[in-house]
XYZ file of C-alpha atoms in Angstrom:
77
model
C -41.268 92.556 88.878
C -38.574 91.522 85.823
C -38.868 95.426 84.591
C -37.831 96.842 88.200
C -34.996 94.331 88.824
C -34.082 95.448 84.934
C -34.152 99.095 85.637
C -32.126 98.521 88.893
C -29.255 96.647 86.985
C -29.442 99.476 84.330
C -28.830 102.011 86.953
C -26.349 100.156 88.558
C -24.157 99.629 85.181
C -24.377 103.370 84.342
C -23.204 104.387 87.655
C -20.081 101.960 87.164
C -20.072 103.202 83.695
C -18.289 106.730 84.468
C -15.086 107.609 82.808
C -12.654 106.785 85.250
C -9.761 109.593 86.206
C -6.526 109.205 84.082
C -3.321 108.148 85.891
C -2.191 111.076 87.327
C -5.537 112.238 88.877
C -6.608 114.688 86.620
C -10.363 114.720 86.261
C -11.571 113.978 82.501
C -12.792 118.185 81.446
C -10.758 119.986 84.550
C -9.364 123.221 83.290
C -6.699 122.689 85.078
C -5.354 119.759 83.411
C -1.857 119.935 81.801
C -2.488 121.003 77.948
C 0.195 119.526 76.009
C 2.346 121.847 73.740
C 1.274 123.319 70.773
C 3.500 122.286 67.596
C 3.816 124.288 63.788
C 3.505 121.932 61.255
C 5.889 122.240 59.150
C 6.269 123.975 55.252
C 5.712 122.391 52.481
C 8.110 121.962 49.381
C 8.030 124.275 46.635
C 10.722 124.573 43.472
C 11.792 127.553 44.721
C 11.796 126.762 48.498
C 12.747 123.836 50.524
C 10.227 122.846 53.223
C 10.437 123.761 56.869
C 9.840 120.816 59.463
C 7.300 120.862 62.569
C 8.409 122.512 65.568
C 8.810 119.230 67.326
C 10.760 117.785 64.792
C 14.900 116.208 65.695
C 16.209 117.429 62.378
C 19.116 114.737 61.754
C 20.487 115.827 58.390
C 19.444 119.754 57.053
C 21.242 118.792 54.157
C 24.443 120.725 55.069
C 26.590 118.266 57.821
C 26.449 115.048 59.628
C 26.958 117.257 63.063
C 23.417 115.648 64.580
C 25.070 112.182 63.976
C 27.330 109.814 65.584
C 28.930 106.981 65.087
C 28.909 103.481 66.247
C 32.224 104.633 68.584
C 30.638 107.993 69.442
C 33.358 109.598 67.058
C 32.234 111.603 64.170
C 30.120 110.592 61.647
């Protein structure tokens, strides 16, 4: 009698045990689903070459300017 009333909670708890969906409804393997962007990493340094960043990357200084910068006034940096 204790191994059927085991086997009936066990059942029970894998049934509630599914992967639930994600936030914005998207079923866990569906084809479908959004696939988020693919990104290069970047280069690495050599002496002769300088290395390339990712694809994603905000460059802020490429050692030339300050023109991604701004300053505490939103003037020039």
């Amino acid at each position: 009698m204790r191994a059927a009333a085991a086997i009936v909670l066990l059942a029970a708890s894998l049934a509630l045990a599914q992967a639930p969906k994600d936030p914005e409804g998207w079923a866990q393997h569906d084809e479908k689903r959004p696939q988020p962007t693919v990104v290069t990493p970047g280069t690495g340094v050599t002496p002769e070459t300088p290395g390339q960043p990712p694809s994603d990357a905000i460059v802020l200084f490429g050692g030339k300017d300050l023109s991604a910068w701004k300053s505490q006034k939103d003037g020039a940096a």
